């Protein structure tokens, strides 16, 4: 036994067991997040309960829990006499939706107060643009001429197609015409302001400015009228639906996004619906203060920010590591710099956010505005949080990781390789560029992987230097210069924080938190796998030169 312990085998087994437990824990956590997130899109059935008072309750069963009778008595709830002290009672959390009718989306009811539970047929879940989902029985479809048709299924399908076309026309009108004209008007205003500051404003330009402004204003008014006409077409028809109290409500086509009957769907129908809802989650914009809809702007902003950060941090980190390892002398100054770089990796991320806000945004951005965008002042252009400053802040945050990983890779390259290159007549720069850097490229990519893994999940510094709850437009569009680094953007990590802690309807938004968390993990894993595949290819390419 003593020889076995002395051989070190127990420590090997303990290490292997700890690694296995860690991997299983991570896998279990990912499976939990994935299950909770992906089940958000599954069409849950609608149940109908009858109470002792004869009321009808229709909704989705959200959660079940057991509560002791003593706790219920402390809440002054009336309980049957047959219940004994200490006995547990099942409490149901039921999502009744119809937010514009009832005060809350959820109700909590004791199972002992319900008589029976059934799955009613003919009940639909209506996905709305505003007000959340609506549960009810479709009664008819009112048309633009005032008539009501009982063939609501056919008219709803036609109406959804029509509404999609109208919304597409509205989007094209806004993005391709109204925004272009607004940009032209803003460009004219800035040109006049610039001439005023330079003292070159003359009557010829003022006449041209007034004429073009009148033309643009007239065109904008005509387009606003066209927008109103398009929106009015969606208000003229819609669905008549009855809720669980028996009241009939109108849902105009402008507020109708989708409709399905969960109790009448087959397994294949549910799979198709699940995939359709998942795609809408990935491709659409958020609604209802981020608590509903999709996360495309947040996903796009996360990936774009990480790409820009990688483009910035890789050259800086590699150059710094090359200088420290290949050119700088091993003296007290370089040793202090190495210790400082290592210690920077442990600085809290919020400190980097404060640094980015003070240096990048206010100092650097304010100077850029004073030099190049004077006509826009006092409204800031780069002197306000934005995409560029977020990428730069995270580049500074992850810079120590890249430097340390690159320097470790340079250390593993044998000195004989450098000496052989120099002996053949190559300069030190040529040796670095053609021999050392290609051999160290797997280690450099490893540093990038670690940087991406940390930067993609950071939220605290981004709250100070660029991320917002809702962004009016993406940082990339069809207007010059196409990539707008000064714009604010959305981020998956901040989206999770906002939905989970800042929304007024937390219970409804909780499944969305799991779905967004699973998407963030998937994005990070995808970015890392891309970098890992590049590293593996480079490792195989230079394996014969001694790189393992």
XYZ file of C-alpha atoms in Angstrom:
548
model
C 0.000 0.000 0.000
C 2.820 2.422 0.915
C 4.625 1.657 -2.368
C 1.413 2.267 -4.304
C 0.957 5.665 -2.613
C 4.634 6.502 -3.078
C 4.432 5.691 -6.790
C 1.991 8.562 -7.300
C -0.789 6.426 -8.767
C -3.419 7.683 -6.257
C -2.791 11.271 -7.337
C -3.202 10.272 -10.958
C -6.538 8.638 -10.150
C -7.644 11.612 -8.044
C -6.716 14.029 -10.816
C -8.510 11.946 -13.431
C -11.575 11.677 -11.202
C -11.640 15.425 -10.562
C -11.387 16.135 -14.288
C -14.163 13.619 -15.008
C -16.433 15.140 -12.363
C -15.763 18.629 -13.746
C -16.552 17.555 -17.297
C -19.734 15.791 -16.203
C -20.790 18.877 -14.224
C -20.229 21.159 -17.211
C -22.040 18.732 -19.510
C -24.933 18.462 -17.065
C -25.200 22.238 -16.830
C -25.192 22.594 -20.618
C -27.851 19.890 -20.932
C -30.016 21.651 -18.342
C -29.695 25.012 -20.085
C -30.283 23.384 -23.471
C -33.373 21.498 -22.296
C -34.876 24.541 -20.594
C -34.040 26.758 -23.556
C -35.123 24.511 -26.409
C -38.358 23.485 -24.671
C -39.347 27.180 -24.755
C -40.304 26.763 -28.421
C -42.325 23.561 -27.943
C -46.121 24.069 -28.243
C -47.351 23.261 -24.731
C -50.956 21.993 -24.467
C -53.812 24.128 -23.183
C -55.753 22.766 -20.196
C -59.172 23.681 -18.890
C -60.025 23.563 -15.201
C -63.359 24.098 -13.461
C -63.441 25.619 -10.008
C -65.867 24.940 -7.173
C -67.550 28.264 -7.916
C -68.286 27.141 -11.498
C -65.673 29.361 -13.133
C -63.572 28.143 -16.056
C -59.785 28.477 -16.087
C -57.858 27.893 -19.319
C -54.102 28.062 -19.679
C -50.793 26.243 -19.838
C -49.505 24.358 -16.818
C -46.273 26.174 -16.031
C -45.087 24.607 -12.766
C -46.193 22.392 -9.865
C -45.036 22.481 -6.252
C -46.104 21.102 -2.884
C -46.826 23.491 -0.020
C -47.484 22.618 3.608
C -50.883 23.518 5.021
C -49.263 25.495 7.856
C -47.776 27.903 5.326
C -51.125 28.310 3.606
C -52.876 29.029 6.921
C -50.331 31.726 7.652
C -51.399 33.295 4.352
C -55.035 33.273 5.587
C -56.177 30.872 2.874
C -59.292 28.814 3.476
C -58.612 25.074 3.412
C -60.900 22.012 3.639
C -61.392 20.649 7.151
C -60.216 17.195 6.058
C -56.644 18.424 5.633
C -54.396 17.585 8.565
C -51.680 19.717 10.084
C -48.386 19.291 8.248
C -50.008 17.761 5.161
C -48.818 19.010 1.783
C -51.037 20.444 -0.935
C -50.140 20.753 -4.602
C -50.098 24.286 -5.941
C -50.315 24.893 -9.679
C -48.812 27.825 -11.543
C -50.943 28.373 -14.636
C -50.154 30.734 -17.495
C -53.422 32.296 -18.608
C -51.795 34.929 -20.901
C -54.244 37.568 -22.243
C -52.147 40.264 -20.579
C -54.397 43.122 -21.714
C -57.422 41.577 -19.977
C -56.085 40.070 -16.758
C -53.669 41.769 -14.355
C -50.994 39.057 -14.597
C -49.927 36.334 -17.027
C -49.865 33.704 -14.273
C -52.183 32.578 -11.503
C -51.416 30.239 -8.606
C -54.227 27.845 -7.683
C -54.397 24.994 -5.170
C -55.270 21.716 -6.839
C -57.841 20.955 -4.141
C -59.858 23.961 -5.345
C -60.117 22.567 -8.892
C -62.679 19.955 -9.871
C -61.360 18.514 -13.127
C -58.813 19.043 -15.864
C -59.430 18.523 -19.584
C -57.830 19.382 -22.901
C -60.402 21.474 -24.747
C -60.560 21.298 -28.522
C -60.764 24.371 -30.709
C -58.659 26.544 -28.403
C -55.851 28.467 -30.056
C -52.681 30.229 -29.019
C -52.386 33.560 -30.820
C -48.939 35.129 -30.985
C -49.335 38.890 -30.925
C -47.070 41.776 -31.751
C -48.062 43.548 -28.539
C -49.497 42.260 -25.285
C -48.057 38.757 -25.339
C -49.908 35.580 -26.330
C -53.696 35.290 -26.334
C -55.550 32.070 -25.456
C -59.055 31.706 -26.804
C -61.548 30.131 -29.214
C -61.655 31.777 -32.673
C -65.197 32.824 -33.540
C -64.806 34.515 -36.897
C -62.771 36.835 -39.087
C -63.913 40.395 -39.731
C -63.086 41.830 -43.166
C -62.432 45.343 -44.424
C -66.023 45.722 -45.687
C -67.417 45.094 -42.184
C -68.635 41.531 -42.790
C -67.685 38.605 -40.542
C -66.727 35.266 -42.042
C -66.990 31.992 -40.124
C -64.207 30.490 -42.235
C -61.637 32.039 -39.929
C -58.902 29.458 -40.565
C -58.695 30.194 -44.286
C -58.917 33.929 -43.811
C -56.317 33.902 -41.033
C -53.821 32.078 -43.245
C -54.456 34.528 -46.079
C -54.294 37.440 -43.648
C -50.941 36.326 -42.243
C -49.478 36.161 -45.746
C -50.950 39.562 -46.540
C -49.626 41.018 -43.274
C -46.153 39.656 -43.976
C -46.173 41.363 -47.367
C -47.368 44.667 -45.894
C -44.724 44.539 -43.152
C -42.079 43.850 -45.777
C -43.273 46.869 -47.773
C -43.182 49.006 -44.625
C -39.667 47.834 -43.817
C -38.449 48.595 -47.337
C -40.090 52.018 -47.261
C -38.465 52.852 -43.930
C -34.982 51.458 -44.561
C -34.505 52.204 -48.250
C -36.321 55.508 -48.616
C -37.162 57.288 -45.366
C -33.802 56.612 -43.717
C -31.944 57.553 -46.899
C -33.812 60.844 -47.137
C -33.299 61.497 -43.445
C -29.578 60.874 -43.901
C -29.522 63.330 -46.823
C -31.285 65.945 -44.717
C -28.804 65.404 -41.883
C -25.891 65.653 -44.319
C -27.209 68.977 -45.597
C -27.652 70.289 -42.067
C -24.103 69.270 -41.122
C -22.701 70.867 -44.268
C -24.425 74.141 -43.415
C -23.167 73.943 -39.850
C -19.629 73.286 -41.092
C -19.782 76.288 -43.422
C -20.996 78.441 -40.544
C -18.037 77.368 -38.423
C -15.584 77.919 -41.300
C -17.096 81.272 -42.279
C -17.848 80.110 -45.855
C -21.641 80.236 -45.655
C -22.940 82.255 -48.611
C -26.327 83.078 -50.059
C -25.938 80.618 -52.939
C -25.575 77.697 -50.547
C -28.423 78.960 -48.347
C -30.729 79.095 -51.378
C -29.724 75.598 -52.447
C -30.058 74.361 -48.861
C -33.582 75.764 -48.477
C -34.711 74.339 -51.809
C -33.319 70.842 -51.156
C -34.683 70.861 -47.612
C -38.175 71.691 -48.877
C -37.978 68.892 -51.452
C -36.796 66.350 -48.869
C -39.447 67.447 -46.369
C -42.167 67.086 -48.995
C -40.937 63.627 -49.942
C -40.819 62.579 -46.291
C -44.396 63.760 -45.782
C -45.536 61.746 -48.796
C -43.765 58.662 -47.506
C -45.301 59.135 -44.052
C -48.721 59.195 -45.714
C -47.829 56.006 -47.577
C -46.794 54.428 -44.279
C -50.097 55.393 -42.669
C -52.017 53.867 -45.581
C -50.081 50.608 -45.324
C -50.636 50.402 -41.578
C -54.333 51.177 -42.009
C -54.707 48.132 -44.251
C -53.631 45.939 -41.327
C -56.190 47.539 -39.014
C -59.177 46.920 -41.285
C -59.334 43.148 -40.776
C -58.569 40.691 -38.032
C -59.626 37.787 -35.817
C -62.630 37.554 -33.496
C -61.756 35.360 -30.514
C -63.503 34.399 -27.270
C -61.591 34.159 -23.995
C -62.290 31.831 -21.058
C -64.802 34.276 -19.554
C -66.906 34.220 -22.721
C -66.091 37.734 -23.891
C -65.276 38.213 -27.589
C -62.259 40.329 -28.521
C -60.851 41.716 -31.752
C -57.242 41.091 -32.707
C -56.417 43.223 -35.765
C -54.036 41.904 -38.384
C -51.445 44.472 -37.286
C -51.214 42.668 -33.927
C -51.510 39.118 -35.268
C -48.270 37.243 -35.910
C -49.181 33.552 -35.744
C -51.854 31.145 -34.536
C -51.776 27.446 -33.676
C -53.963 24.840 -31.951
C -51.665 22.936 -29.554
C -54.278 20.369 -28.470
C -54.951 19.330 -32.069
C -51.338 19.097 -33.279
C -49.642 15.802 -34.067
C -46.051 15.087 -33.115
C -44.857 16.028 -36.601
C -46.841 19.280 -36.457
C -45.237 20.095 -33.121
C -41.746 19.408 -34.505
C -42.398 21.688 -37.483
C -43.782 24.374 -35.188
C -40.802 23.983 -32.818
C -38.282 24.462 -35.632
C -40.268 27.422 -36.996
C -40.327 29.145 -33.604
C -36.618 28.476 -33.150
C -35.849 30.098 -36.486
C -37.943 33.142 -35.607
C -36.020 33.387 -32.336
C -32.743 33.512 -34.271
C -33.853 35.787 -37.111
C -36.258 38.347 -35.643
C -35.926 41.467 -33.519
C -36.998 41.499 -29.856
C -40.428 42.713 -28.774
C -42.149 43.723 -25.570
C -39.038 45.172 -23.922
C -36.913 42.140 -24.913
C -39.227 39.680 -23.121
C -40.543 38.249 -26.418
C -39.497 37.901 -30.030
C -36.038 37.114 -31.347
C -32.450 37.944 -30.500
C -30.921 38.513 -33.937
C -29.537 42.020 -33.158
C -27.937 40.736 -29.951
C -26.435 37.701 -31.686
C -25.159 39.837 -34.567
C -23.665 42.413 -32.207
C -21.928 39.738 -30.112
C -20.261 38.064 -33.094
C -19.286 41.372 -34.739
C -17.814 42.749 -31.517
C -15.751 39.575 -30.948
C -14.448 39.660 -34.542
C -13.386 43.317 -34.282
C -11.822 42.640 -30.879
C -9.843 39.719 -32.315
C -8.591 41.841 -35.216
C -7.355 44.450 -32.730
C -5.900 42.235 -30.001
C -4.040 39.699 -32.133
C -1.468 42.066 -33.734
C -0.956 43.971 -30.470
C -0.510 40.848 -28.382
C 1.776 39.106 -30.869
C 3.988 42.179 -31.389
C 4.290 42.719 -27.634
C 5.199 39.057 -27.059
C 7.780 39.087 -29.879
C 9.423 42.198 -28.486
C 9.555 40.851 -24.935
C 10.908 37.439 -25.961
C 13.051 38.127 -29.019
C 14.312 41.697 -28.831
C 14.128 43.038 -25.255
C 16.986 42.257 -22.904
C 16.275 40.186 -19.815
C 16.692 42.956 -17.272
C 14.710 44.302 -14.340
C 12.431 46.386 -16.589
C 11.320 43.465 -18.767
C 10.795 41.311 -15.681
C 8.574 44.001 -14.189
C 6.647 44.241 -17.466
C 6.068 40.466 -17.501
C 4.822 40.518 -13.922
C 2.529 43.447 -14.771
C 1.136 41.603 -17.809
C 0.412 38.516 -15.728
C -1.233 40.600 -12.998
C -3.387 42.430 -15.535
C -5.095 39.133 -16.327
C -6.516 39.150 -12.785
C -7.913 42.682 -12.796
C -11.765 42.730 -12.474
C -13.420 43.349 -15.820
C -15.457 46.302 -14.532
C -12.170 48.158 -13.958
C -11.433 47.799 -17.673
C -14.896 49.195 -18.350
C -14.174 52.283 -16.261
C -10.823 52.674 -18.033
C -12.483 52.338 -21.443
C -15.126 54.904 -20.537
C -12.591 57.407 -19.260
C -9.819 56.970 -21.830
C -11.377 55.633 -25.024
C -14.803 57.281 -24.885
C -14.266 60.617 -23.171
C -10.612 61.319 -23.967
C -9.937 59.655 -27.323
C -13.499 59.867 -28.637
C -13.914 63.448 -27.501
C -10.673 64.408 -29.252
C -11.827 62.743 -32.483
C -15.098 64.681 -32.336
C -13.258 67.969 -31.786
C -10.923 67.343 -34.732
C -13.153 65.724 -37.347
C -16.796 66.126 -36.292
C -16.918 69.671 -34.991
C -20.078 70.409 -36.937
C -21.938 67.676 -35.055
C -21.149 69.030 -31.610
C -22.498 69.196 -28.959
C -24.047 65.891 -30.069
C -21.157 63.380 -29.832
C -20.200 60.959 -32.600
C -17.261 59.005 -31.206
C -17.327 60.709 -27.812
C -20.067 58.377 -26.662
C -20.081 54.619 -25.958
C -20.100 52.525 -29.127
C -18.970 49.383 -30.898
C -15.364 50.516 -31.478
C -14.754 51.404 -27.841
C -16.302 48.133 -26.683
C -13.984 46.157 -28.958
C -10.951 48.180 -27.813
C -11.848 47.741 -24.131
C -12.160 43.975 -24.507
C -8.939 43.949 -26.535
C -7.130 45.551 -23.586
C -8.863 43.089 -21.244
C -7.733 40.029 -23.219
C -4.321 41.385 -24.247
C -2.448 39.680 -21.354
C -3.888 36.305 -22.368
C -2.612 36.658 -25.934
C 0.803 37.917 -24.814
C 1.362 35.058 -22.353
C 0.161 32.367 -24.794
C 2.300 33.744 -27.644
C 5.383 34.044 -25.459
C 4.934 30.458 -24.282
C 4.797 29.355 -27.912
C 7.950 31.296 -28.760
C 9.745 29.724 -25.784
C 9.023 26.184 -27.049
C 10.773 26.820 -30.381
C 14.383 25.521 -30.180
C 17.127 28.116 -30.448
C 18.824 25.905 -33.032
C 16.086 26.775 -35.512
C 16.837 30.476 -35.151
C 20.582 29.919 -35.346
C 20.236 27.780 -38.457
C 18.208 30.459 -40.198
C 20.678 33.176 -39.241
C 23.589 30.998 -40.353
C 22.040 30.663 -43.805
C 22.083 34.452 -44.197
C 18.572 35.423 -43.117
C 18.098 38.558 -41.065
C 16.493 38.483 -37.648
C 13.258 39.898 -39.070
C 13.186 37.311 -41.870
C 13.832 34.573 -39.315
C 10.933 35.804 -37.201
C 8.552 36.279 -40.132
C 9.290 33.097 -42.108
C 10.407 30.589 -39.469
C 9.535 31.462 -35.876
C 6.052 32.954 -36.304
C 4.688 30.111 -38.487
C 5.971 27.568 -35.963
C 4.445 29.559 -33.078
C 1.124 30.073 -34.863
C -0.670 27.223 -32.993
C 0.196 28.900 -29.682
C -0.950 32.261 -31.073
C -4.285 30.751 -32.073
C -4.524 29.216 -28.596
C -4.237 32.723 -27.172
C -6.991 33.854 -29.540
C -9.214 30.989 -28.385
C -8.761 31.974 -24.744
C -9.366 35.634 -25.600
C -12.571 34.887 -27.493
C -13.827 32.600 -24.732
C -13.429 35.367 -22.163
C -14.487 38.351 -24.250
C -17.672 36.830 -25.671
C -19.154 36.316 -22.213
C -18.154 39.629 -20.651
C -20.986 41.989 -19.762
C -19.850 44.353 -17.002
C -17.382 46.479 -19.035
C -19.712 46.575 -22.042
C -22.450 48.195 -19.961
C -20.177 51.243 -19.705
C -18.700 51.423 -23.196
C -21.337 50.570 -25.767
C -23.975 47.912 -25.157
C -27.643 48.945 -24.863
C -30.982 47.346 -24.111
C -32.419 48.087 -27.564
C -30.564 49.343 -30.643
C -32.515 51.190 -33.315
C -30.343 49.796 -36.120
C -27.537 47.334 -36.699
C -23.911 48.515 -36.876
C -23.814 47.238 -40.468
C -26.181 48.524 -43.149
C -26.283 49.691 -46.769
C -25.295 53.309 -46.029
C -21.703 54.483 -46.372
C -19.329 53.578 -44.701
C -21.430 50.403 -44.211
C -19.690 49.483 -40.926
C -20.640 52.085 -38.299
C -18.210 51.670 -35.420
C -19.664 54.621 -33.528
C -23.081 53.006 -33.080
C -24.278 51.287 -29.950
C -25.127 47.605 -30.212
C -26.889 44.754 -28.453
C -25.136 41.819 -26.790
C -26.370 38.366 -25.794
C -24.840 38.578 -22.319
C -26.499 41.916 -21.566
C -29.714 40.619 -23.118
C -29.704 37.752 -20.590
C -29.129 40.170 -17.727
C -31.848 42.529 -18.934
C -34.479 39.833 -19.503
C -33.674 37.978 -16.293
C -33.487 40.928 -13.899
C -34.869 44.101 -15.487
C -38.086 43.039 -17.194
C -41.412 43.617 -15.443
C -42.705 40.157 -16.376
C -39.967 37.861 -15.106
C -42.008 34.651 -15.010
C -42.924 34.946 -18.674
C -39.394 35.855 -19.714
C -37.625 33.146 -17.668
C -37.680 30.501 -20.445
C -36.256 33.127 -22.802
C -33.286 33.532 -20.436
C -32.468 29.835 -20.809
C -32.848 29.995 -24.581
C -30.595 33.046 -24.874
C -28.035 31.494 -22.491
C -27.913 28.344 -24.602
C -27.492 30.462 -27.728
C -24.618 32.419 -26.129
C -22.859 29.192 -25.182
C -23.410 27.896 -28.715
C -21.952 31.071 -30.253
C -18.879 30.898 -28.002
C -18.379 27.202 -28.750
C -18.775 27.880 -32.480
C -16.174 30.644 -32.436
C -13.794 28.479 -30.418
C -14.255 25.454 -32.671
C -13.431 27.606 -35.692
C -10.216 28.785 -34.037
C -9.377 25.254 -32.855
C -9.736 23.853 -36.375
C -7.358 26.549 -37.679
C -4.898 25.750 -34.899
C -5.014 22.019 -35.622
C -4.311 22.622 -39.308
C -1.337 24.823 -38.459
C -0.088 22.297 -35.905
C -0.118 19.502 -38.464
C 1.562 21.733 -41.029
C 4.526 22.580 -38.806
C 4.751 19.347 -36.814
C 7.847 18.280 -38.771
C 9.615 21.446 -37.627
C 9.322 20.394 -34.011
C 6.023 22.028 -33.015
C 3.826 19.757 -30.939
